[in-house]
Each structure stands twice: as structure tokens, then as C-alpha cells.
Coordinates of C-alpha atoms and ligand atoms in Angstrom, one line a residue:
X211 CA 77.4 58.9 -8.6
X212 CA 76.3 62.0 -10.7
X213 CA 75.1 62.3 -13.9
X214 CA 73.5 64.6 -16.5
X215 CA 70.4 62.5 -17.0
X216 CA 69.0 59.0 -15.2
X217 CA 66.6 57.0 -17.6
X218 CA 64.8 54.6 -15.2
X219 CA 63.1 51.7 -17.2
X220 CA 64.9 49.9 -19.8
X221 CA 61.8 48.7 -22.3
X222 CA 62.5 50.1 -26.1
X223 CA 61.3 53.6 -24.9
X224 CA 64.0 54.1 -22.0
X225 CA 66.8 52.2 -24.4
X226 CA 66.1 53.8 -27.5
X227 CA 66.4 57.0 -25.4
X228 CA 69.1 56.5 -23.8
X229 CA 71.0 55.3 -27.0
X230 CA 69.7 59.2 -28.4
X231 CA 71.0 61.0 -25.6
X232 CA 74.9 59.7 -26.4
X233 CA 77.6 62.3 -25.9
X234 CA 75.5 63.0 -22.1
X235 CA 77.0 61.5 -18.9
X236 CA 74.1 59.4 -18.8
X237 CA 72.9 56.3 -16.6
X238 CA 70.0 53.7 -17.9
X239 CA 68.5 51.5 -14.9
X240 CA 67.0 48.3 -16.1
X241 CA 65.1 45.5 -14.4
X242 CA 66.4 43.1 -16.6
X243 CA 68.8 43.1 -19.7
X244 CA 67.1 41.4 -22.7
X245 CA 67.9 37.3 -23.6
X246 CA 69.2 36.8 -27.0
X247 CA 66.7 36.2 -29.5
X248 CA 66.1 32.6 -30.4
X249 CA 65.5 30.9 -34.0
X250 CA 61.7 30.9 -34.0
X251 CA 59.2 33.8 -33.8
X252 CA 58.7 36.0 -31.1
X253 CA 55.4 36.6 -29.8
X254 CA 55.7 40.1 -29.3
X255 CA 55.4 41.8 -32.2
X256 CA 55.6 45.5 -33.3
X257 CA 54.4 47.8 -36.7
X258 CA 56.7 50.3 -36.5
X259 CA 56.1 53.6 -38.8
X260 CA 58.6 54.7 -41.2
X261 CA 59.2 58.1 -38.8
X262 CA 60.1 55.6 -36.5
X263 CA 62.4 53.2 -38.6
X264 CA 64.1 56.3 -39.5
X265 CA 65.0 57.1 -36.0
X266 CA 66.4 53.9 -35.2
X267 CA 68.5 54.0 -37.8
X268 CA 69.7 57.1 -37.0
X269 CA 70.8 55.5 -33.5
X270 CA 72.5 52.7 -35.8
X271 CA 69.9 50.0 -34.1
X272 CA 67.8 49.3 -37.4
X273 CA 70.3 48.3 -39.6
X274 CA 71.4 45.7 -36.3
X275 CA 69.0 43.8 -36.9
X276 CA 69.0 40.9 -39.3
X277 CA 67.0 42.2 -42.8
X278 CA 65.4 39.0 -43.2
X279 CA 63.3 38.9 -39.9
X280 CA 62.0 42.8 -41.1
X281 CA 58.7 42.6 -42.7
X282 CA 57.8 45.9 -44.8
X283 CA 53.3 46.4 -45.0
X284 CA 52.7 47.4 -48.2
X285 CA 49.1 47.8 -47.5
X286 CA 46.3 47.4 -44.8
X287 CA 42.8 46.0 -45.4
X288 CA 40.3 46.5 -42.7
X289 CA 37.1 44.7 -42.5
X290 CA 34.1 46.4 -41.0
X291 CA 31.5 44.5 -38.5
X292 CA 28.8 44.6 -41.3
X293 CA 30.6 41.5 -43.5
X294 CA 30.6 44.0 -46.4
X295 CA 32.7 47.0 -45.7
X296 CA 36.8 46.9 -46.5
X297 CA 38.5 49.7 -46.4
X298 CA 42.0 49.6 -47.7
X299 CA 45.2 51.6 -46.8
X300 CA 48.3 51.5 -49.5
X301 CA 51.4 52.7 -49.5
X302 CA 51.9 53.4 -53.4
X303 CA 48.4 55.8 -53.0
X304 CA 50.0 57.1 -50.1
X305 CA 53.5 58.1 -51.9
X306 CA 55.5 56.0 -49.7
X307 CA 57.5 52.5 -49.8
X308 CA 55.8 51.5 -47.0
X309 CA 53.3 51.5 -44.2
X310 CA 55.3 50.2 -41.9
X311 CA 57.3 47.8 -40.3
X312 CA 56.6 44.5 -38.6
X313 CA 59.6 44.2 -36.6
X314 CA 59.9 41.3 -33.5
X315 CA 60.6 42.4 -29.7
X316 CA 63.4 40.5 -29.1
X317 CA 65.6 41.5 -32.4
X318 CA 64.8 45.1 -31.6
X319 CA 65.6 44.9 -28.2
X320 CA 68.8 43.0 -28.8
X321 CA 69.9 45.7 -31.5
X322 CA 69.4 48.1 -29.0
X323 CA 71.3 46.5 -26.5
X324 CA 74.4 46.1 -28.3
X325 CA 74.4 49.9 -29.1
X326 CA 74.1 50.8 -25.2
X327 CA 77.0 47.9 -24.5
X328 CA 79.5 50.3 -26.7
X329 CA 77.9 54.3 -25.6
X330 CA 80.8 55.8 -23.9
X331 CA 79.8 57.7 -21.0
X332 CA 76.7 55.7 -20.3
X333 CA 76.8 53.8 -17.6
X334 CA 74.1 50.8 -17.2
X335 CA 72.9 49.1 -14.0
X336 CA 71.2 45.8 -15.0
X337 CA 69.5 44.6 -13.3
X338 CA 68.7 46.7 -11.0
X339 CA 65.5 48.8 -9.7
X340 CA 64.7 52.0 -8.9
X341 CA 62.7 52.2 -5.3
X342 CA 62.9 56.2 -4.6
X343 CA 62.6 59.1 -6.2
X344 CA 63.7 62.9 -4.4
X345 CA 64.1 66.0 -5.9
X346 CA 66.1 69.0 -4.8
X347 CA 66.9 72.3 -5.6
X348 CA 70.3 70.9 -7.9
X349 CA 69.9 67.7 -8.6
X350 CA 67.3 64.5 -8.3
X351 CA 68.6 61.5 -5.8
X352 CA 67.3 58.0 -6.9
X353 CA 68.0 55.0 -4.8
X354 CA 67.9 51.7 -5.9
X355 CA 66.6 48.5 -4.4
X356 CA 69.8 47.4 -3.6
X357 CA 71.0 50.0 -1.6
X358 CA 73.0 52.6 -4.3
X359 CA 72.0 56.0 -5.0
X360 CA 72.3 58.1 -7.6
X361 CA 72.5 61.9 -8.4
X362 CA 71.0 63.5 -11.4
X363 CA 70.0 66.5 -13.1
X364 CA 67.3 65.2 -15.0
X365 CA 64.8 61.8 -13.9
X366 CA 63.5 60.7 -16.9
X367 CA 60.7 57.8 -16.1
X368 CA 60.5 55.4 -18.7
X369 CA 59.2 52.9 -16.5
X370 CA 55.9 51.7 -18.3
X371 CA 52.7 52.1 -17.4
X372 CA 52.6 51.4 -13.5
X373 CA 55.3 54.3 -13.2
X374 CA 56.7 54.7 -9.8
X375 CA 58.8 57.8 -11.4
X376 CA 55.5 59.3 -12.1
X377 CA 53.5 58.1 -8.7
X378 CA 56.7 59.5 -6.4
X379 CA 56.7 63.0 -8.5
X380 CA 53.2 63.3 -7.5
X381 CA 51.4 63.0 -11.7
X382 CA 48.5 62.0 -11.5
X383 CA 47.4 59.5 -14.2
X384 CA 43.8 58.6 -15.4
X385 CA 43.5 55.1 -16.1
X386 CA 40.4 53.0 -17.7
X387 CA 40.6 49.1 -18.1
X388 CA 38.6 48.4 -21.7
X389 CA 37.9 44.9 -20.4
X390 CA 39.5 43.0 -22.7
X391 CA 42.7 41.0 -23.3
X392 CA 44.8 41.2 -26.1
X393 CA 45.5 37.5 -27.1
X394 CA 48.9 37.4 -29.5
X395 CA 50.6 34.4 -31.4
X396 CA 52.3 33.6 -34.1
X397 CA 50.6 30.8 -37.0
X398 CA 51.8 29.8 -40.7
X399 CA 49.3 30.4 -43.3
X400 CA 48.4 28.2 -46.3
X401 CA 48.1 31.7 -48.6
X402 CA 50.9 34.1 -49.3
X403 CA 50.0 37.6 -47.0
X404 CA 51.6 39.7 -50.0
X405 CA 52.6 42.3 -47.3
X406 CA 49.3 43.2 -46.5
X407 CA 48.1 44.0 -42.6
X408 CA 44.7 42.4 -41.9
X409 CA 42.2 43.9 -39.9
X410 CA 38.7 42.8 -38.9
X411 CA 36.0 45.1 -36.2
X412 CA 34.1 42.7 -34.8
X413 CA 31.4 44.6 -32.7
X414 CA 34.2 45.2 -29.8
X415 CA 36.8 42.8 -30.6
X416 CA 39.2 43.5 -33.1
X417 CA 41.2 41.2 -35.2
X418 CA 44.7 41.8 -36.4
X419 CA 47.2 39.4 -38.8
X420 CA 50.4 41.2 -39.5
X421 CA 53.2 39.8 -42.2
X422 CA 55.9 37.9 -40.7
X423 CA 58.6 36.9 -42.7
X424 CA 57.8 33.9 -45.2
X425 CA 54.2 32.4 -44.9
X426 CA 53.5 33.6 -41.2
X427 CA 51.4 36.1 -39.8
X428 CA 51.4 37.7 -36.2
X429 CA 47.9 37.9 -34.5
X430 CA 46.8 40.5 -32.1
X431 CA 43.0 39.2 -31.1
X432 CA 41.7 42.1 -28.8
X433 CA 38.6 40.3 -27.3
X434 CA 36.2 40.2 -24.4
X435 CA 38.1 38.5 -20.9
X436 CA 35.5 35.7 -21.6
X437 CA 36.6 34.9 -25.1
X438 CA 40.7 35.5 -24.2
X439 CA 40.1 33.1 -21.5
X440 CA 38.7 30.3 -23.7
X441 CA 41.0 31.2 -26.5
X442 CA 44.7 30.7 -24.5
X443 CA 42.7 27.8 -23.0
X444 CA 42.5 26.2 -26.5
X445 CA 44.9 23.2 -28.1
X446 CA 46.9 24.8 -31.0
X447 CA 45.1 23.2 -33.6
X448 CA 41.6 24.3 -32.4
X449 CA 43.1 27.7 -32.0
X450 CA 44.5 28.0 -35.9
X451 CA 40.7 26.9 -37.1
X452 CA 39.2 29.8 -34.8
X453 CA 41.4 32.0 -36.2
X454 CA 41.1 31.0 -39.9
X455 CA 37.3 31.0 -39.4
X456 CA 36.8 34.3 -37.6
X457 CA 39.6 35.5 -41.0
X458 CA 37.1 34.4 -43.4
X459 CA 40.0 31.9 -44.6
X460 CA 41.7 35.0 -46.1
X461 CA 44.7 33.3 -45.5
X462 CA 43.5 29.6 -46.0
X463 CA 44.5 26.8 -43.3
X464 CA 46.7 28.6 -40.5
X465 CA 49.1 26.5 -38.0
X466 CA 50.5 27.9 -34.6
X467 CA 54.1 28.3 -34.8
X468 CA 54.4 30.1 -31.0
X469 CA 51.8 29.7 -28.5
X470 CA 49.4 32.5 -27.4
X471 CA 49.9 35.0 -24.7
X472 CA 47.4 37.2 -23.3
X473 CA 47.8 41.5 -22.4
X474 CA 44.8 42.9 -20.1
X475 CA 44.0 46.1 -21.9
X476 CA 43.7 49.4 -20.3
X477 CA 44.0 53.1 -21.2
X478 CA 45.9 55.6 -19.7
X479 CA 47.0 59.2 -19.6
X480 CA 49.2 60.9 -17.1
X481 CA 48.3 64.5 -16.5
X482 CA 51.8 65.8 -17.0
X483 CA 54.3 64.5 -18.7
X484 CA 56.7 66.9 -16.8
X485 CA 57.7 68.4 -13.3
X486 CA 60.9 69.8 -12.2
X487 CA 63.9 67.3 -12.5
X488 CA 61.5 64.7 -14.2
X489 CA 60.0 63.7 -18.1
X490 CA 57.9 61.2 -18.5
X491 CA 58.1 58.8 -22.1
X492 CA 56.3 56.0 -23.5
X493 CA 54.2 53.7 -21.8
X494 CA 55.0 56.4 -18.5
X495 CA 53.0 59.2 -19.7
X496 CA 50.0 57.7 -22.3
X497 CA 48.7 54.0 -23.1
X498 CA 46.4 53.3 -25.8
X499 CA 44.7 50.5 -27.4
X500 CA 46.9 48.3 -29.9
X501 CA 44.5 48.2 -32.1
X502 CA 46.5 50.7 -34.3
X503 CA 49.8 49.3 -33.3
X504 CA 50.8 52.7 -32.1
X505 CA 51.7 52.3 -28.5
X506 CA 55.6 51.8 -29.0
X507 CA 55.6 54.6 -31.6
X508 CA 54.3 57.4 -29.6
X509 CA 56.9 56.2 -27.0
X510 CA 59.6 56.7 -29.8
X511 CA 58.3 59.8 -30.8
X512 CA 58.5 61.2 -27.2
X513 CA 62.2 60.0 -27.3
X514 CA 63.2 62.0 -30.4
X515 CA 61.1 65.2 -29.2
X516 CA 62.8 64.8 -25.4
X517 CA 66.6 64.2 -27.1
X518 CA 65.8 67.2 -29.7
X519 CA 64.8 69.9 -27.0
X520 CA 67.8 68.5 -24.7
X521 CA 70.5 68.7 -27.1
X522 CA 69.4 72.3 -28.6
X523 CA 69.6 73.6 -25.0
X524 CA 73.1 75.3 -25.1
X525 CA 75.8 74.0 -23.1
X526 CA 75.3 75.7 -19.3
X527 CA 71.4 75.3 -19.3
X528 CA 70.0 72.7 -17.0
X529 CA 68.5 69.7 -18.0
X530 CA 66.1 69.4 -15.8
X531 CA 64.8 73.0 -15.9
X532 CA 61.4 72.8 -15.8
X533 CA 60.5 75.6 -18.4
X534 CA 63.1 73.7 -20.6
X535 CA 60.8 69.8 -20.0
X536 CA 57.7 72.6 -20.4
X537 CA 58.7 72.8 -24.1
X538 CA 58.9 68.9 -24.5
X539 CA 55.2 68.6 -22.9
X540 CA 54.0 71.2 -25.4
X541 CA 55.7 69.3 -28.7
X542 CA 54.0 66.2 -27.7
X543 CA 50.4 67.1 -26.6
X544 CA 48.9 67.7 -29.9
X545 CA 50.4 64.6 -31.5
X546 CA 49.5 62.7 -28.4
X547 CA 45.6 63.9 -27.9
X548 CA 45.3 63.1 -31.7
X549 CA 46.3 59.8 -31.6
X550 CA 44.7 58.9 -28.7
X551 CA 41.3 60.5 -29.9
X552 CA 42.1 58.6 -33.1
X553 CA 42.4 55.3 -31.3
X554 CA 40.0 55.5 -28.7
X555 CA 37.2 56.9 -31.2
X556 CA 38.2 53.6 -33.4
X557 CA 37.6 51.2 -30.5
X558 CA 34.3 53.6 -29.3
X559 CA 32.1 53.3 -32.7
X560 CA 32.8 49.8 -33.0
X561 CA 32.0 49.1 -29.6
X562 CA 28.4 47.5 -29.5
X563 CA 28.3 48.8 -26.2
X564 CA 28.2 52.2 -27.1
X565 CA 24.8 54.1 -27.5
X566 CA 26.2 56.2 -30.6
X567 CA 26.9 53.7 -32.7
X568 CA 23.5 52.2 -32.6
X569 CA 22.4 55.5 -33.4
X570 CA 25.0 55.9 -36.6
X571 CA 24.0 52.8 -37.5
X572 CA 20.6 53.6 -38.3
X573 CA 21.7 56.8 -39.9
X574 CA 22.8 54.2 -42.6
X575 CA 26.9 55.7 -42.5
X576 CA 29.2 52.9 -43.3
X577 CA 32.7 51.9 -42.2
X578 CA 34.1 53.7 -44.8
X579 CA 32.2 57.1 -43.5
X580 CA 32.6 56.2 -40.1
X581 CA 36.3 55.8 -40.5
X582 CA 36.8 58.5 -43.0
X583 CA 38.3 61.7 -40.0
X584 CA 40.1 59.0 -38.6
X585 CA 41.7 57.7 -41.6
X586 CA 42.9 60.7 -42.4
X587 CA 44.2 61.4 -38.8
X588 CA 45.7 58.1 -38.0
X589 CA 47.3 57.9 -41.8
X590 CA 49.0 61.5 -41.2
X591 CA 49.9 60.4 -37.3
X592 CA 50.5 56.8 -37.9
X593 CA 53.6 57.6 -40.6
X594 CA 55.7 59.9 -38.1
Ligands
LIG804 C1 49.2 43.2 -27.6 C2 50.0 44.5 -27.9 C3 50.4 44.8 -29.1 C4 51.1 46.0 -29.4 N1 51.5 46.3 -30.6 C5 52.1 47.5 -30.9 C6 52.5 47.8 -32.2 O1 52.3 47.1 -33.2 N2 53.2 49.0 -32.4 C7 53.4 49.9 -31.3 O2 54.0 50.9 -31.6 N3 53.0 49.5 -30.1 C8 52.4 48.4 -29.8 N4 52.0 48.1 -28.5 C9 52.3 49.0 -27.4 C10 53.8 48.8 -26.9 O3 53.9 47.4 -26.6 C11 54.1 49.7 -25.7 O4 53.6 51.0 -26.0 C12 55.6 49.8 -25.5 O5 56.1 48.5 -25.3 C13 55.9 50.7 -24.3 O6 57.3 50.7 -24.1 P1 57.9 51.4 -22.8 O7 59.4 51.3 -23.0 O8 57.3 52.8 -22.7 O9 57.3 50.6 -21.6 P2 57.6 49.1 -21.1 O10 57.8 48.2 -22.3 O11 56.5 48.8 -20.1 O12 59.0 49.2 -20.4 C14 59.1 49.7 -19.1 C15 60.4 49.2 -18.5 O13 60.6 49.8 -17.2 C16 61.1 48.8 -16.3 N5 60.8 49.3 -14.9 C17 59.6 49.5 -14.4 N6 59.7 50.0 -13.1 C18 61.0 50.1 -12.9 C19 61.8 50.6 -11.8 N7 61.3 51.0 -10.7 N8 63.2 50.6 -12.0 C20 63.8 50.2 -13.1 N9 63.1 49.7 -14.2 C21 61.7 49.7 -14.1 C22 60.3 47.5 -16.7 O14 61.0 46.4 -16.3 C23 60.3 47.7 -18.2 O15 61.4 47.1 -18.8 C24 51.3 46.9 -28.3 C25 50.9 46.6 -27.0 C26 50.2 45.4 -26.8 C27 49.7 45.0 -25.4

């Protein structure tokens, strides 16, 4: 079997890819094929930026997925570790409808999914794995796990963060584990969120409560192992008071509505995102910290910037040229070192850990200094 392009990993990178790519003789291999989305709230929960919404829509995915379980930010209000700093984001300062938007995993994915059932030309194998990666002179060969191979001009690795597209093409990839676990779930709260993200530094955790559709809120707790442990060890009702009590009851009384889950944290960035036959997206070629819920977007960003320099290539030119995936590497590094700098420099000075911040602490700045370049950065990153 021969194709023009391969996308290995079907996550919302690889799909939302693969649905960008249409028109190509194009194969997507995927472990699994997502389960239809069930009545309550999923515990995977996204902020997706505007640049991003737009995207999907232009692959016809946004508007698949039901408007009511879409929840626009209007603005963001982060707390600092001293109990007196608040900073505060806002769409109508910023000129724009919204900050983002909190979409679920499962509706997303699902919209997705019924795009990729209808491409012509793309032909899915779900479930199914890829085990081996070799590249020639014309073409890549892939064989899966259960035996089939495959022939391709172009690999592109959208296979998360333990890549095997990346580890057989030889990238290296530096990798850093913060040591903590993101614990996620789902409450109702006794106050109206009014759109607004909430945000607390704690010294090293970090505290996140994103709208959800009605009275609900989505938390992302990034914690200490110790603390996760005891957290997704807790009955719901003890969790909801923790959580209510570490929100300074911004919300009022909260109740679980979906149980907590827990994501070890680590860092990542591969050193290329290219070599002949091969592109790296998403999850594949950089991982950062969810504290600024911009994981999945970088991977969509990667997707548009792959499926732009492919499709202005001219008809006869290879897709898996190297000089031609050269030019996709160089339209995402700045984007991608900003962000991650952005991130990681968030998570740094309000790690107590970390020497410097004693040391700006004592130089009297507060949050709203200490966040000031990065505001600016993430705002002007965080919107594409
Ligand atoms: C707690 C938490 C909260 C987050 N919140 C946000 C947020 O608000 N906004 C945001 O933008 N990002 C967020 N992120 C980041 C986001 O979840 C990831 O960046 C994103 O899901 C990465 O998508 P991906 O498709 O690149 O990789 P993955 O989701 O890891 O998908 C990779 C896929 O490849 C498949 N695969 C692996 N190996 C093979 C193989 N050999 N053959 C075939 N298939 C294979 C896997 O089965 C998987 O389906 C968050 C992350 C965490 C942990």
C-alpha cells in the first residue's frame, strides 16, 4: 500500500492533521478509535485559543460539536502565592470575543472522527500500531504490529510524547519530569463562574477552575506526587471541600460531578522536529506544563504550519523532501521556544524551589511584575 503521507498516532494532533491534509492519498494509523461521548462531563478538558477554534472550523470539526457543551472564557483571574496579588486577563481589553474555549476531549475527538469517516482518499487503520519505521531513498516503509506494511513519501509522527516515529528516526528528545501530577475532575459550584478561568500559584502547585457549561467547573490541580496521591485517594465530598478551601470559596460549595484522574508531569523537547521522510507534531516534538492550557494548541498550530508548507509545494515536489520539512521546523521554532520559555519561566518563579525567586522576592517585585514579559508573551502566543 502506497501513499502520499502516513500520520501515525491518532490523538487530536494526528486527526486534526490528517483531516487538513484532505485531497492527499493519505493513511491515519490509530491505536484506538474514540468511544462516543456519554451524557455527563468528561474529565479531559481542553482551552482552546481562538487561532485554534478557527482552524477547526475550517476542517468543519467545530461546528460538529454540540454548541451547548462549548464554553467561551471571557476572562482569566490569576491569583499569586502572596494571598494579595490578582492579575486579570479580559477579552473586551484585549479586542477579542474571547479568550478561549473550554471544549471536552471526547466531543472534540468525536467531531473529528466523523470528518475522517467521510475524507475520500484517506484510508484509516484502527486500531492498529505502528512497530517499525525505515526510510529509503523514495519512500518510508512502516510496518504495523499486525504484520501489514505500508509505503509512504512522508512519516509524519504524531504519536505523543513516548514517540517511537521519533526514537526509530534517530531525534533525540530532552525530557525532564517536574515531579508532579496533574490531578483533573469535574465539580458543580454553588456560584455562577461568569466565564471567567480561575487560577491560583501556590508556591509550586498551581490551581486551575475552567467554565463548564452551566454551574460546573473543570479542575487541573498540578501538585506535588505527595499531595496528588492523597488527593485521588480522597472520598468525593472531602475532595469538593479541599478544593473549595484551597479556592478561597470563590465559587462557594463545590460537588464532584466526575471523579479525579491523575497525569505525571514532564517536559519535553525533541531536538528536531524533522529528518528526511519524517515531521514530527504535537505532543511528538515538544511537551509543556498545562499550566497554560497550551499543550494541545501548539500541536494544532504545528498541524496548520505542516498542511500550509505541504500544500504550497507545487504538484511534482516531494513531500518528504527534507529542505521542504526544513521550512516547517523553521515556522515553528520561534513560536515553540516562546511558549515554552513562557511556560516553563511561569512554573520556575513560582517554584519555591528555585533560588531566584527567593532572591525576587526580596527585591519586593510582585506577581503582577513578575508576570508582566510573560503576560505579554503568553497573551500574544496564547490567542494563535
Ligand atoms: C492535565 C492536562 C491538561 C491539559 N490541558 C490542556 C489545555 O487546556 N489546552 C491544551 O492545548 N493542551 C492541554 N494539555 C496538553 C494536551 O493534552 C496535549 O498536548 C495533547 O493532547 C497532545 O496531543 P497529541 O495528539 O500530540 O498526542 P497524544 O494525545 O499523546 O496522542 C498520541 C496518539 O498516538 C497514538 N500512538 C502512540 N504510539 C503509536 C504507534 N506506535 N502507532 C499508532 N499510534 C500510536 C496514541 O495511542 C495516541 O492516540 C493538557 C495536558 C494535561 C496532562
Amino acid at each position: 500500500m502506497e501513499f502520499d503521507a502516513v500520520v501515525v498516532g491518532g490523538g487530536l494532533v494526528g486527526a486534526a492533521l490528517a483531516r487538513a491534509l484532505r485531497g492527499a492519498q493519505l493513511a491515519l494509523i490509530a491505536q484506538e478509535r474514540p468511544a462516543a461521548p456519554g451524557a455527563g462531563f468528561d474529565t479531559r478538558v481542553y482551552a482552546i485559543s481562538p487561532g485554534n477554534a478557527r482552524f477547526l472550523e475550517s476542517l468543519q470539526v467545530w461546528q460538529r460539536m454540540p454548541a451547548a457543551r462549548v464554553t467561551p472564557v471571557h476572562a482569566m483571574r490569576v491569583h499569586g502565592d502572596d494571598g494579595r496579588s490578582v492579575l486579570e486577563f479580559d477579552a473586551y481589553r484585549a479586542g477579542v470575543s474571547e479568550l478561549a474555549w473550554i471544549v471536552e476531549d471526547g466531543w472534540l475527538q468525536d467531531a473529528l472522527w466523523q470528518e475522517l469517516a467521510v475524507q475520500d482518499r484517506l484510508q484509516l487503520f484502527a486500531p492498529a500500531a505502528c512497530e517499525r519505521l525505515e526510510v529509503g531513498g523514495e519512500a518510508a516503509r512502516l510496518a504495523l504490529r499486525d504484520g501489514r506494511t505500508l509505503a509512504a513519501r512522508l512519516v509524519i509522527g504524531a504519536d505523543g510524547a513516548h514517540s517511537a516515529m521519533r526514537e526509530q528516526a534517530g531525534i533525540k528528545a530532552s525530557e525532564r519530569a517536574y515531579g508532579q501530577v496533574a490531578v483533573v475532575a469535574n465539580f458543580a459550584c454553588q456560584r455562577r463562574h461568569d466565564n471567567v478561568a480561575l487560577q491560583w500559584f501556590q508556591g509550586g502547585p498551581v490551581l486551575a477552575l475552567l467554565p463548564l457549561p452551566g454551574d460546573h467547573v473543570s479542575m487541573v490541580w498540578s501538585t506535588t506526587e505527595a499531595h496528588a496521591a492523597r488527593l485521588l485517594a480522597l472520598a468525593p465530598p472531602a475532595l469538593a471541600l479541599e478544593v473549595a478551601q484551597a479556592s478561597q470559596q470563590a465559587l462557594g460549595e463545590l460537588a464532584v460531578v466526575t471523579p479525579a484522574r491523575g497525569f505525571a508531569l514532564r517536559r519535553l523537547i525533541a531536538a528536531r522536529m524533522v529528518a528526511p521522510r519524517l515531521a514530527l507534531v504535537g505532543d511528538a516534538a515538544h511537551v509543556v506544563h498545562p499550566l497554560a492550557g497550551q499543550g494541545a494548541n501548539l500541536g494544532f498550530q504545528d498541524a496548520r504550519e505542516l498542511a500550509q508548507v505541504l500544500a504550497a509545494r507545487g504538484p511534482y515536489r516531494d513531500p518528504g523532501d527534507l529542505r521542504l520539512l526544513r521550512r516547517y521546523e523553521r515556522a515553528r521554532a520561534e513560536a515553540i521556544l516562546a511558549m515554552r520559555g513562557a511556560v516553563h519561566g511561569l512554573y520556575w518563579l513560582f517554584d519555591v524551589r528555585s533560588a531566584p525567586l527567593a532572591w525576587l522576592r526580596n527585591a519586593g517585585l510582585n506577581l503582577t511584575n513578575r508576570l508582566s514579559v510573560m503576560k505579554n508573551v503568553l497573551m500574544r502566543q496564547a490567542m494563535n
